[in-house]
């Protein structure tokens, strides 16, 4: 969709803005491989492309994260499926768009929210 260089510049700006608001991003993870739909013939799918949970396992190892006590937040059902496969609680964020269920997944998130703020309040136990 875009180059690693563009992604790195975007992530650096995102981190700068979040740091300026006293937030913190410990790491960015991404899958550099083909999505399933674009996979060349005779090529095996990687384990880091969602809905597979490889990147969640990698982050869990890097930061000693207890996945069962963690939330996977995403705006696609492939995000939710990856979270479920990793044993996380899951929140599907609508982000102003209508939710489109991808072809193959039948998973259900633990929560559906209108935006990221609502998801954060659920995690804090403050959403009513
Ligand atoms: Zn990958």
Coordinates of C-alpha atoms and ligand atoms in Angstrom, one line a residue:
X1 CA 0.0 0.0 0.0
X2 CA 3.0 2.3 0.7
X3 CA 6.7 2.1 1.1
X4 CA 8.5 1.3 4.4
X5 CA 10.1 4.7 4.1
X6 CA 6.6 6.4 4.1
X7 CA 5.4 4.2 6.9
X8 CA 8.5 5.0 9.0
X9 CA 8.0 8.8 8.4
X10 CA 4.3 8.4 9.3
X11 CA 5.1 6.5 12.5
X12 CA 7.8 9.0 13.6
X13 CA 5.2 11.8 13.3
X14 CA 2.6 9.8 15.1
X15 CA 5.1 9.1 17.9
X16 CA 6.1 12.7 18.1
X17 CA 2.4 13.8 18.5
X18 CA 1.7 11.2 21.1
X19 CA 4.8 12.0 23.0
X20 CA 3.8 15.7 22.9
X21 CA 0.5 14.7 24.7
X22 CA 2.4 12.7 27.2
X23 CA 1.5 9.4 25.7
X24 CA 3.9 6.6 24.7
X25 CA 4.3 4.1 21.9
X26 CA 6.8 1.3 22.8
X27 CA 7.1 -0.2 19.4
X28 CA 5.6 -0.4 15.9
X29 CA 5.1 -3.8 14.3
X30 CA 4.2 -4.5 10.7
X31 CA 4.0 -7.3 8.3
X32 CA 6.1 -6.7 5.2
X33 CA 4.8 -9.7 3.3
X34 CA 1.9 -10.3 0.9
X35 CA -1.6 -10.3 2.1
X36 CA -3.4 -13.6 1.5
X37 CA -5.3 -12.2 -1.5
X38 CA -2.1 -11.1 -3.2
X39 CA 0.0 -14.1 -2.3
X40 CA 1.9 -15.5 -5.3
X41 CA 1.2 -19.1 -6.2
X42 CA 3.3 -21.7 -4.3
X43 CA 4.0 -19.1 -1.6
X44 CA 3.2 -19.9 2.0
X45 CA 1.4 -17.3 4.0
X46 CA 3.5 -15.7 6.7
X47 CA 2.5 -15.9 10.4
X48 CA 2.6 -12.1 10.9
X49 CA -0.2 -11.1 8.5
X50 CA -3.5 -10.7 10.3
X51 CA -5.7 -12.6 11.0
X52 CA -2.7 -14.7 12.2
X53 CA -1.3 -13.4 15.5
X54 CA 2.4 -13.6 14.9
X55 CA 3.0 -9.9 15.5
X56 CA 1.1 -10.0 18.8
X57 CA 3.2 -12.9 20.0
X58 CA 6.4 -11.0 18.9
X59 CA 5.3 -8.0 20.9
X60 CA 4.3 -10.2 23.9
X61 CA 7.8 -11.7 23.9
X62 CA 9.6 -8.3 23.4
X63 CA 7.7 -6.6 26.3
X64 CA 6.7 -9.6 28.5
X65 CA 3.1 -8.9 27.8
X66 CA 0.4 -11.1 29.3
X67 CA -1.9 -11.5 26.3
X68 CA -4.8 -12.8 28.3
X69 CA -4.8 -9.5 30.3
X70 CA -4.4 -7.4 27.1
X71 CA -6.8 -5.9 24.6
X72 CA -6.5 -6.1 20.8
X73 CA -8.2 -3.0 19.4
X74 CA -8.8 -2.7 15.7
X75 CA -11.2 -1.5 13.0
X76 CA -11.3 -4.7 11.0
X77 CA -12.5 -8.2 11.8
X78 CA -9.0 -9.5 10.9
X79 CA -7.7 -7.5 13.8
X80 CA -10.3 -9.1 16.1
X81 CA -9.5 -12.6 14.8
X82 CA -5.8 -12.1 15.4
X83 CA -6.6 -10.9 19.0
X84 CA -8.8 -13.9 19.7
X85 CA -6.1 -16.3 18.3
X86 CA -3.6 -14.6 20.6
X87 CA -5.9 -15.0 23.6
X88 CA -6.6 -11.3 24.0
X89 CA -9.8 -9.5 24.9
X90 CA -11.0 -7.6 21.7
X91 CA -12.6 -4.3 20.8
X92 CA -13.8 -3.5 17.3
X93 CA -13.7 0.3 16.8
X94 CA -16.1 1.7 14.1
X95 CA -14.0 4.9 13.6
X96 CA -16.9 6.6 11.9
X97 CA -17.1 4.0 9.2
X98 CA -19.5 1.2 8.8
X99 CA -18.1 -2.2 9.8
X100 CA -17.5 -4.5 6.9
X101 CA -17.2 -8.1 7.8
X102 CA -14.5 -9.7 5.7
X103 CA -15.3 -12.8 3.7
X104 CA -13.9 -15.6 5.8
X105 CA -14.1 -14.5 9.4
X106 CA -17.0 -15.3 11.7
X107 CA -15.4 -14.0 14.9
X108 CA -17.2 -11.7 17.3
X109 CA -15.4 -8.9 19.3
X110 CA -15.9 -8.6 23.1
X111 CA -16.9 -5.0 22.5
X112 CA -17.8 -2.7 19.6
X113 CA -17.2 1.0 20.1
X114 CA -17.8 4.1 18.1
X115 CA -14.3 5.4 18.5
X116 CA -10.9 4.9 20.2
X117 CA -11.9 7.0 23.2
X118 CA -14.8 4.6 24.1
X119 CA -12.4 1.7 23.7
X120 CA -10.0 3.3 26.2
X121 CA -12.8 4.0 28.6
X122 CA -13.9 0.3 28.4
X123 CA -10.3 -0.8 29.3
X124 CA -10.3 1.6 32.2
X125 CA -13.7 0.3 33.3
X126 CA -15.2 3.7 33.0
X127 CA -17.5 3.3 29.9
X128 CA -21.2 3.1 30.7
Ligands
LIG1 ZN1 4.0 -11.2 7.4

